[in-house]
């Protein structure tokens, strides 16, 4: 196997880099050890497209996030990704917080986020009636937005495939081969891949990859964030991203609608050593309750339909870094891509492409780059007439498998045979929301296993929730 | 869009819908149509292959398929129409919109409608068990479907949370299939399900029942590797000094059922905050007078026999409504007295008839008197040796000329 560029990691960042490189006459391979694109951090976060108003001014992170945000209008339209500019409100509940507002606005200006506005108490309670009535006033950040983070990565990957990139999943990099002072390829669990250039976008595991090329200048410090997802029917909702005024210690816990109309509440921020620890715990979940009640006193966490943890790939020493080295040529190392990573990814794509050119990669523009991608039809969003037409065309669209989110067998079959095939129960769930509703897969889970096994022509015991050891059933009954 | 007409349209062809359909037809409704999302009638009973059904209604011990089979046969004989593989998307006062893979979107006009969608299981997230999210955590009903309908075994070493009936039945089923059930763990200090199930499903197989215990952590990144259980104090808070880890590959949850009322609430039908089902009168009529409801969509029953009896009433009333002969006005609200969590029906229309009142108590109690009264006038008073939240109670009273109604349970 041979590539001009090998990208390690198919999270938001790796996928965005891969897609960006397909704009050039290059043979690009993206590998990931997981069974699906979407990585670790990219799929369990708040799914907010940030403006960068609160970044540290003058940093690479600030530059990337500020330039990324405006790109999402066109990008999400081109690639058929659910996206909404709902805006964020920062309510100041105490006098002390109120006094902090000018400083926050000033920082936003330094980050060249010029559209932050003051809001009066009355205005806040008018547009967001569930906010604590003690609110003194606040800020409005209009371009803070919400996205379907799963579809974002899938769409970027599918578009990259349409433009000639190759994704190799279930493929873990076990070593990187060097010749002299440059890299020449990677050993993987799926064989050796010869590569002229290698980009390390391995997120949580980027330090392990860096070690393989002899770089030990940082370590990943996973920072856990726990969240609640609330039922779409919960009695207390918000219309905007409601953010707390940050303290010196933490950015704090927020409440926001998700792109699909649930409420998302969280996250915690806990530094860990174990990169695999994505457990939730009572202390963390209780701290979310205590903190968010200060902002939204009526929040109904009893309406939760799930709780989850995600890990941010923070590093020590801190900071977003994109490095090239004199003693390890033909290699780009990304590290410290954290909370802003989902937003940044699109800017990182072009930044890394440019960096590769700087370090000698020959890059010729393609004139036939396909800009658009169309997602799987979403039956629940069609009108009754359109639904009727689709079912007459293909009866599988008339068979609802997931009751809570109204997902049909036709959509599931489409996802299994899509450019980045969904081959696991979670991959189906992330693309279509089957199993993401209030019954959490109680009804559709067994049917999804059956459909996956049928379409992939395997036994149900070979169907996985996600990774290779996560079997769903263990063989036939007696 | 495909259009259809009928007198009584029944949403859901499980035991409730079947019984309502048979009754509606027998009461003279000409065109009775069951709309069912599954490929066959019978609902959840299709996966309930164990015996224990029908003792009350048929005085026989039947399996789930035998039980609903009797209703399916009767429905066929009577000429009840069915639309299978059809998921209802929307219910109005006189319309049911569904989606069917052959017909496309169907709009059914009906003189009256019976809602019998059943219930769903509470999930891990509803009760917020912390830990990782590996494969191998199933609700008991999901596991039951995989094992009994799809012939797929879900795991080999199991811990079951919740002593509901499905949990206990699955403990026995898993054991019969060669799995080791390490324990059934129950947070309350009493059994959630029927006593007979404890005896037949747990005691007979030597499966330990741990009352006043709960799961405080689920471990494992890919598949379940273990759970941590702990005893709880009187406020149901885990006592962490009692925590111990049990190795297992599967966790089954039997932690309660919730009536499935998305269609009902979207139709703006009034829902009881306690039962989570539509409020009904003795005719099983909801707040929209052309819409009736029965079975677990109204309140979660422990015996299917009760469901059938209650649904018969719904079917008869829906037929009468379709024929224009059901008149209901001046309903009184049934009040819940001491140790009564809820009473179904929630309202009663005074009439020259006897009405069955189904109710559940809040806490177990021994040697009690069950009283139904209209103000100072005691309509019924009966002794009971014990009452349990897990076992539904029934009283039958005459409701002629009543001006109020209250059910209470007091120490004798």
PDB file of C-alpha atoms in Angstrom, chain B residues 176-305:
ATOM      1  CA  UNK B 176     -32.372 -22.535  31.315  1.00  0.00           C
ATOM      2  CA  UNK B 177     -30.218 -21.424  28.370  1.00  0.00           C
ATOM      3  CA  UNK B 178     -27.044 -22.190  30.312  1.00  0.00           C
ATOM      4  CA  UNK B 179     -26.152 -18.734  31.569  1.00  0.00           C
ATOM      5  CA  UNK B 180     -25.191 -18.100  35.168  1.00  0.00           C
ATOM      6  CA  UNK B 181     -27.364 -15.490  36.858  1.00  0.00           C
ATOM      7  CA  UNK B 182     -25.211 -14.109  39.651  1.00  0.00           C
ATOM      8  CA  UNK B 183     -27.949 -12.126  41.372  1.00  0.00           C
ATOM      9  CA  UNK B 184     -31.174 -10.225  41.047  1.00  0.00           C
ATOM     10  CA  UNK B 185     -30.606  -6.872  42.714  1.00  0.00           C
ATOM     11  CA  UNK B 186     -33.551  -4.772  43.951  1.00  0.00           C
ATOM     12  CA  UNK B 187     -33.225  -1.266  45.386  1.00  0.00           C
ATOM     13  CA  UNK B 188     -36.493  -1.445  47.346  1.00  0.00           C
ATOM     14  CA  UNK B 189     -36.849  -3.528  50.471  1.00  0.00           C
ATOM     15  CA  UNK B 190     -39.670  -5.464  48.827  1.00  0.00           C
ATOM     16  CA  UNK B 191     -40.200  -7.392  45.604  1.00  0.00           C
ATOM     17  CA  UNK B 192     -41.344  -5.348  42.595  1.00  0.00           C
ATOM     18  CA  UNK B 193     -43.073  -8.188  40.780  1.00  0.00           C
ATOM     19  CA  UNK B 194     -45.414 -11.028  41.650  1.00  0.00           C
ATOM     20  CA  UNK B 195     -44.565 -13.340  44.540  1.00  0.00           C
ATOM     21  CA  UNK B 196     -45.281 -16.395  42.408  1.00  0.00           C
ATOM     22  CA  UNK B 197     -42.548 -15.323  40.004  1.00  0.00           C
ATOM     23  CA  UNK B 198     -40.036 -15.082  42.843  1.00  0.00           C
ATOM     24  CA  UNK B 199     -40.832 -18.631  43.841  1.00  0.00           C
ATOM     25  CA  UNK B 200     -40.922 -20.123  40.342  1.00  0.00           C
ATOM     26  CA  UNK B 201     -38.131 -18.131  38.706  1.00  0.00           C
ATOM     27  CA  UNK B 202     -35.620 -17.360  41.442  1.00  0.00           C
ATOM     28  CA  UNK B 203     -36.079 -19.659  44.460  1.00  0.00           C
ATOM     29  CA  UNK B 204     -36.528 -22.804  42.364  1.00  0.00           C
ATOM     30  CA  UNK B 205     -33.251 -22.094  40.549  1.00  0.00           C
ATOM     31  CA  UNK B 206     -31.260 -20.919  43.556  1.00  0.00           C
ATOM     32  CA  UNK B 207     -30.815 -17.417  42.159  1.00  0.00           C
ATOM     33  CA  UNK B 208     -30.037 -14.965  44.956  1.00  0.00           C
ATOM     34  CA  UNK B 209     -32.388 -11.996  45.391  1.00  0.00           C
ATOM     35  CA  UNK B 210     -30.669  -9.043  47.033  1.00  0.00           C
ATOM     36  CA  UNK B 211     -33.244  -6.597  48.372  1.00  0.00           C
ATOM     37  CA  UNK B 212     -32.166  -3.054  49.346  1.00  0.00           C
ATOM     38  CA  UNK B 213     -29.239  -3.279  46.930  1.00  0.00           C
ATOM     39  CA  UNK B 214     -28.437  -1.510  43.696  1.00  0.00           C
ATOM     40  CA  UNK B 215     -25.818  -1.339  40.961  1.00  0.00           C
ATOM     41  CA  UNK B 216     -23.560   1.647  41.568  1.00  0.00           C
ATOM     42  CA  UNK B 217     -21.163   1.195  38.651  1.00  0.00           C
ATOM     43  CA  UNK B 218     -20.936  -0.666  35.346  1.00  0.00           C
ATOM     44  CA  UNK B 219     -17.400  -1.458  34.193  1.00  0.00           C
ATOM     45  CA  UNK B 220     -15.895  -2.521  30.869  1.00  0.00           C
ATOM     46  CA  UNK B 221     -14.880  -0.547  27.784  1.00  0.00           C
ATOM     47  CA  UNK B 222     -16.085  -2.840  24.995  1.00  0.00           C
ATOM     48  CA  UNK B 223     -18.314  -5.436  26.650  1.00  0.00           C
ATOM     49  CA  UNK B 224     -19.503  -5.439  30.271  1.00  0.00           C
ATOM     50  CA  UNK B 225     -16.733  -6.795  32.514  1.00  0.00           C
ATOM     51  CA  UNK B 226     -18.271  -6.338  35.950  1.00  0.00           C
ATOM     52  CA  UNK B 227     -20.728  -4.389  38.030  1.00  0.00           C
ATOM     53  CA  UNK B 228     -20.317  -2.918  41.473  1.00  0.00           C
ATOM     54  CA  UNK B 229     -23.295  -3.419  43.750  1.00  0.00           C
ATOM     55  CA  UNK B 230     -23.962  -1.906  47.152  1.00  0.00           C
ATOM     56  CA  UNK B 231     -26.586  -1.970  49.842  1.00  0.00           C
ATOM     57  CA  UNK B 232     -28.777   1.122  50.106  1.00  0.00           C
ATOM     58  CA  UNK B 233     -29.928   2.964  53.214  1.00  0.00           C
ATOM     59  CA  UNK B 234     -33.532   3.885  53.999  1.00  0.00           C
ATOM     60  CA  UNK B 235     -33.276   6.872  51.609  1.00  0.00           C
ATOM     61  CA  UNK B 236     -32.158   4.539  48.801  1.00  0.00           C
ATOM     62  CA  UNK B 237     -28.653   5.987  48.952  1.00  0.00           C
ATOM     63  CA  UNK B 238     -25.882   3.434  48.372  1.00  0.00           C
ATOM     64  CA  UNK B 239     -23.755   2.613  51.404  1.00  0.00           C
ATOM     65  CA  UNK B 240     -20.365   2.569  49.721  1.00  0.00           C
ATOM     66  CA  UNK B 241     -18.691   0.592  52.518  1.00  0.00           C
ATOM     67  CA  UNK B 242     -20.838  -2.367  51.439  1.00  0.00           C
ATOM     68  CA  UNK B 243     -19.810  -2.134  47.773  1.00  0.00           C
ATOM     69  CA  UNK B 244     -18.605  -5.267  46.055  1.00  0.00           C
ATOM     70  CA  UNK B 245     -17.725  -6.121  42.485  1.00  0.00           C
ATOM     71  CA  UNK B 246     -19.393  -8.956  40.586  1.00  0.00           C
ATOM     72  CA  UNK B 247     -17.748 -10.187  37.420  1.00  0.00           C
ATOM     73  CA  UNK B 248     -20.254 -10.556  34.563  1.00  0.00           C
ATOM     74  CA  UNK B 249     -20.642  -9.973  30.834  1.00  0.00           C
ATOM     75  CA  UNK B 250     -24.270  -8.907  30.843  1.00  0.00           C
ATOM     76  CA  UNK B 251     -26.534  -6.587  32.821  1.00  0.00           C
ATOM     77  CA  UNK B 252     -30.284  -6.900  32.426  1.00  0.00           C
ATOM     78  CA  UNK B 253     -32.529  -4.139  33.660  1.00  0.00           C
ATOM     79  CA  UNK B 254     -36.052  -4.685  34.883  1.00  0.00           C
ATOM     80  CA  UNK B 255     -36.601  -1.301  36.429  1.00  0.00           C
ATOM     81  CA  UNK B 256     -40.111  -0.456  35.445  1.00  0.00           C
ATOM     82  CA  UNK B 257     -42.339   0.207  32.487  1.00  0.00           C
ATOM     83  CA  UNK B 258     -43.627   3.478  31.089  1.00  0.00           C
ATOM     84  CA  UNK B 259     -46.853   3.666  29.049  1.00  0.00           C
ATOM     85  CA  UNK B 260     -45.967   4.662  25.502  1.00  0.00           C
ATOM     86  CA  UNK B 261     -47.959   7.803  24.973  1.00  0.00           C
ATOM     87  CA  UNK B 262     -46.187   9.936  22.385  1.00  0.00           C
ATOM     88  CA  UNK B 263     -49.196   9.622  20.050  1.00  0.00           C
ATOM     89  CA  UNK B 264     -51.540  10.377  22.928  1.00  0.00           C
ATOM     90  CA  UNK B 265     -49.761  13.528  24.057  1.00  0.00           C
ATOM     91  CA  UNK B 266     -49.289  14.726  20.479  1.00  0.00           C
ATOM     92  CA  UNK B 267     -53.064  14.385  20.120  1.00  0.00           C
ATOM     93  CA  UNK B 268     -53.333  16.661  23.197  1.00  0.00           C
ATOM     94  CA  UNK B 269     -55.141  13.999  25.208  1.00  0.00           C
ATOM     95  CA  UNK B 270     -54.894  14.591  28.943  1.00  0.00           C
ATOM     96  CA  UNK B 271     -52.225  12.414  30.602  1.00  0.00           C
ATOM     97  CA  UNK B 272     -52.092  11.441  34.271  1.00  0.00           C
ATOM     98  CA  UNK B 273     -48.761  12.454  35.827  1.00  0.00           C
ATOM     99  CA  UNK B 274     -48.893   9.346  38.022  1.00  0.00           C
ATOM    100  CA  UNK B 275     -49.742   6.557  35.592  1.00  0.00           C
ATOM    101  CA  UNK B 276     -48.160   8.441  32.650  1.00  0.00           C
ATOM    102  CA  UNK B 277     -51.129   7.205  30.646  1.00  0.00           C
ATOM    103  CA  UNK B 278     -54.269   8.972  29.426  1.00  0.00           C
ATOM    104  CA  UNK B 279     -56.899   9.748  32.046  1.00  0.00           C
ATOM    105  CA  UNK B 280     -59.998   7.665  31.373  1.00  0.00           C
ATOM    106  CA  UNK B 281     -63.501   7.140  32.745  1.00  0.00           C
ATOM    107  CA  UNK B 282     -65.101   3.714  33.340  1.00  0.00           C
ATOM    108  CA  UNK B 283     -65.745   3.445  29.596  1.00  0.00           C
ATOM    109  CA  UNK B 284     -62.010   3.835  28.977  1.00  0.00           C
ATOM    110  CA  UNK B 285     -62.806   7.097  27.244  1.00  0.00           C
ATOM    111  CA  UNK B 286     -60.058   9.742  27.155  1.00  0.00           C
ATOM    112  CA  UNK B 287     -60.355  13.516  27.234  1.00  0.00           C
ATOM    113  CA  UNK B 288     -61.136  13.390  23.493  1.00  0.00           C
ATOM    114  CA  UNK B 289     -64.542  11.704  23.533  1.00  0.00           C
ATOM    115  CA  UNK B 290     -64.062   9.712  20.326  1.00  0.00           C
ATOM    116  CA  UNK B 291     -60.747   8.292  21.548  1.00  0.00           C
ATOM    117  CA  UNK B 292     -60.590   5.374  23.986  1.00  0.00           C
ATOM    118  CA  UNK B 293     -57.558   3.721  25.532  1.00  0.00           C
ATOM    119  CA  UNK B 294     -56.805   0.415  27.221  1.00  0.00           C
ATOM    120  CA  UNK B 295     -54.093  -1.869  28.510  1.00  0.00           C
ATOM    121  CA  UNK B 296     -50.596  -0.817  29.445  1.00  0.00           C
ATOM    122  CA  UNK B 297     -50.863   2.429  27.545  1.00  0.00           C
ATOM    123  CA  UNK B 298     -53.289   3.547  30.286  1.00  0.00           C
ATOM    124  CA  UNK B 299     -51.498   2.081  33.304  1.00  0.00           C
ATOM    125  CA  UNK B 300     -48.995  -0.704  33.637  1.00  0.00           C
ATOM    126  CA  UNK B 301     -50.739  -3.949  34.565  1.00  0.00           C
ATOM    127  CA  UNK B 302     -49.160  -6.994  36.134  1.00  0.00           C
ATOM    128  CA  UNK B 303     -51.586  -9.519  34.647  1.00  0.00           C
ATOM    129  CA  UNK B 304     -52.600  -9.696  31.004  1.00  0.00           C
ATOM    130  CA  UNK B 305     -55.965 -11.067  32.140  1.00  0.00           C
TER     131      UNK B 305
END
